[in-house]
Amino acid sequence: MKKINIGLFGFGVVGQGIYEVVRKAKNANAEIVKICVRSLDKPRSIERSWFTDSPDEILSNPDINLIVEVIDDPAAAYDIVKSALLKRIPVVSGNKTMLAHHLPELIEIQKTHHVALLYDASSCGSIPVIRNLEEYYDNDLLLEVKGILNGSSNYILSRVFDHSDTYAHALAQAQELGFAESDPSFDIEGYDSLFKLVIITVHALGVYVAPVRIFTYGISTIHESDIRYAREKGVKIKLVAQVVKVSDEHFTMFVMPEFVTPDKYIYSVDDEYNGVVIRGECYDRQFMFGKGAGSLPTASSILSDIMARQHDYRYEYKKQNYLQLPEYTTDIPLRIYVRYSETNIPHILDFEKIHEEYYCAESSYVIGDVTLAELLRKREQLNGHDVFMANIPLFFQNN
Amino acid sequence: MKKINIGLFGFGVVGQGIYEVVRKAKNANAEIVKICVRSLDKPRSIERSWFTDSPDEILSNPDINLIVEVIDDPAAAYDIVKSALLKRIPVVSGNKTMLAHHLPELIEIQKTHHVALLYDASSCGSIPVIRNLEEYYDNDLLLEVKGILNGSSNYILSRVFDHSDTYAHALAQAQELGFAESDPSFDIEGYDSLFKLVIITVHALGVYVAPVRIFTYGISTIHESDIRYAREKGVKIKLVAQVVKVSDEHFTMFVMPEFVTPDKYIYSVDDEYNGVVIRGECYDRQFMFGKGAGSLPTASSILSDIMARQHDYRYEYKKQNYLQLPEYTTDIPLRIYVRYSETNIPHILDFEKIHEEYYCAESSYVIGDVTLAELLRKREQLNGHDVFMANIPLFFQNN
């Protein structure tokens, strides 16, 4: 079994976890050789001699046969990953923002340069979603991947729902516990879920859709009245990402809060956990559940990718090659709940049908049918206002 | 992508499912060439020209590059699988009984003859347990695999617990719905779970333990009083299989009913579903949930194995090669509930400590600490009597 000599980029929460996990995995035959960090002056938990601030010191070290990149900055991550791949050094990356924006180019480089880029840790931490989509659900039967992909926003919603905590206090707690990204808006506005969904879709259906083309709505504007409404109806509000085949030729995808009924698997995914439902034509629903964030869970997922390199594993992007690729569409009907105060939602959104309208000076709501395309068109008018929106699953057989 | 030409053995519930699933998977580039059945006279849902009753007609057909074996009879399955492997024809098998008894030999043949035997469908139908243990959890961190591996007995327990059905009626229903094996004792006495556990352990820890060495206790002797007792304590009784590392050097494994508290993942695995918890040192718990039996779920798992052969995938039995293999031990303490009538349990079982004893003319019970080795020693004296036994998780951090 060949020895894996790792050049590690980043020594934050995840980087330190990797250091620990690689040491614990005595039989892994993997070793960290050097760690590249932005600042050598910062106090560290291990000896100074491990560190460098020069990426080149790692990239040009011929002993290093794997780059593991877990830095926060997507632009810097992109430079490192691309440079490494162009030099034919395999890379394990956890940077979903970078991957969601650059996957087509990075897939191309992998193919032309016969080099591997693995990134299972980028989506749902310790849950092996990417690997299973690539290797096990690599057939025509897959219809839908849907789940709670962001631990931080889910933690906040759990606190608010099950413990009657305030939103602000729950957010502060999530940050204190290390679940939240350094920029919390990334979690609560749905971008973290979105970027994971983009990556998942490449492996679920073989199609890349740029993040900017996907409707994404977060939880930052949730109010006490939304929570009260959901409680009265016996549902929970969860931030859900989904990619769904709507016909043999088309699929859709979006990220938005959803009213989840107790009979759904994701209803009981609480706190910082992630849960993913994979639905297929013959196997019905598979549910995978686990810790989606945090130092050690993410690091253990990175370890799985590291060990996969012992066997020269690489993603084949099988579905891109052999499935009749479905096309992305936003021309699908949704039933949504929209709560608003100043903004006149029924005036802005072109509802095909309105089922309920409730007016109150402080807070009104409307429940109606609208296309995803319409939501995408009007998203600028919806953002930044006192508006909260949730999907009411109806048109799909949802999980 | 190479074409997979399948010789199929068996056209029962699963065989017919495979026929359907392979047709549905238009892009799979796989085709069934011939189907071997025991009797050509039985009426079939497809044309007679598909069938043969001669195994040799398939085994000596040079066009066939994959054998898929889903017959009921373990002895016949063993002959077919072994013959095919010795001829270097790759095999996909779903026969857990056969595999649990012959894996060491079949692994050896795979290695010496450079041929693949895949069997993800043998354990938990559509849940990709084997593949994930082999490929994703292939490191030192794994501590435990525990779950509900038999859909039929779980269906019966669900009916009895949640719907106040009688045991006999629930069993009859399971058979009617096609969840139960042709010999129902296989399901309800725990052997189906046992054989799956044996296979799982090979891929979880790299160690094969013969079924006869493993304590197995089923649900066939469950009484109304056991159910009442469990309900009073707020727990469910589930038939649970588990393999657990008890130290760096040792692991244990057994199958028996368990009192499951509502905070455990497997508590909510009801009806014919299977649920598996994989626990590791850094990733904590991963939970996988799905349909463990039935025609199409099992067939879709077989399809995953068929498609893996497009890429010449084979199990590497990685852990057998590179982990310091732990040793099997039964020298571990358990706390158990034993309900009995005529048989004098406290007299038979050498309890290390008794915590509760309840006597009643119709049905008594005792709760006490006993070693797994002691249960294994006394199993003959426990079987066939009016005794029901359940594990009370205590000594392990259970799921």
Short mmCIF file of C-alpha atoms in Angstrom, two decimals, chain A residues 138 322, chain B residues 1-4 27-30 305-313:
data_model
loop_
_atom_site.label_atom_id
_atom_site.label_comp_id
_atom_site.label_asym_id
_atom_site.label_seq_id
_atom_site.Cartn_x
_atom_site.Cartn_y
_atom_site.Cartn_z
CA ASP A 138 -24.89 5.54 -10.97
CA TYR A 322 -23.44 7.77 -20.08
CA MET B 1 -18.49 1.43 -21.77
CA LYS B 2 -18.46 -2.30 -22.06
CA LYS B 3 -21.67 -4.21 -22.49
CA ILE B 4 -22.70 -6.47 -19.60
CA ASN B 27 -28.43 3.61 -20.20
CA ALA B 28 -27.01 0.77 -18.19
CA ASN B 29 -25.75 -1.07 -21.26
CA ALA B 30 -26.63 -4.33 -19.55
CA ASP B 305 -23.47 -4.20 -8.50
CA ILE B 306 -24.08 -4.95 -12.19
CA MET B 307 -23.11 -1.41 -13.14
CA ALA B 308 -20.05 -1.52 -10.89
CA ARG B 309 -18.84 -4.28 -13.19
CA GLN B 310 -18.89 -1.81 -16.08
CA HIS B 311 -15.88 -0.32 -14.31
CA ASP B 312 -14.42 -3.67 -13.32
CA TYR B 313 -15.12 -2.92 -9.70
#
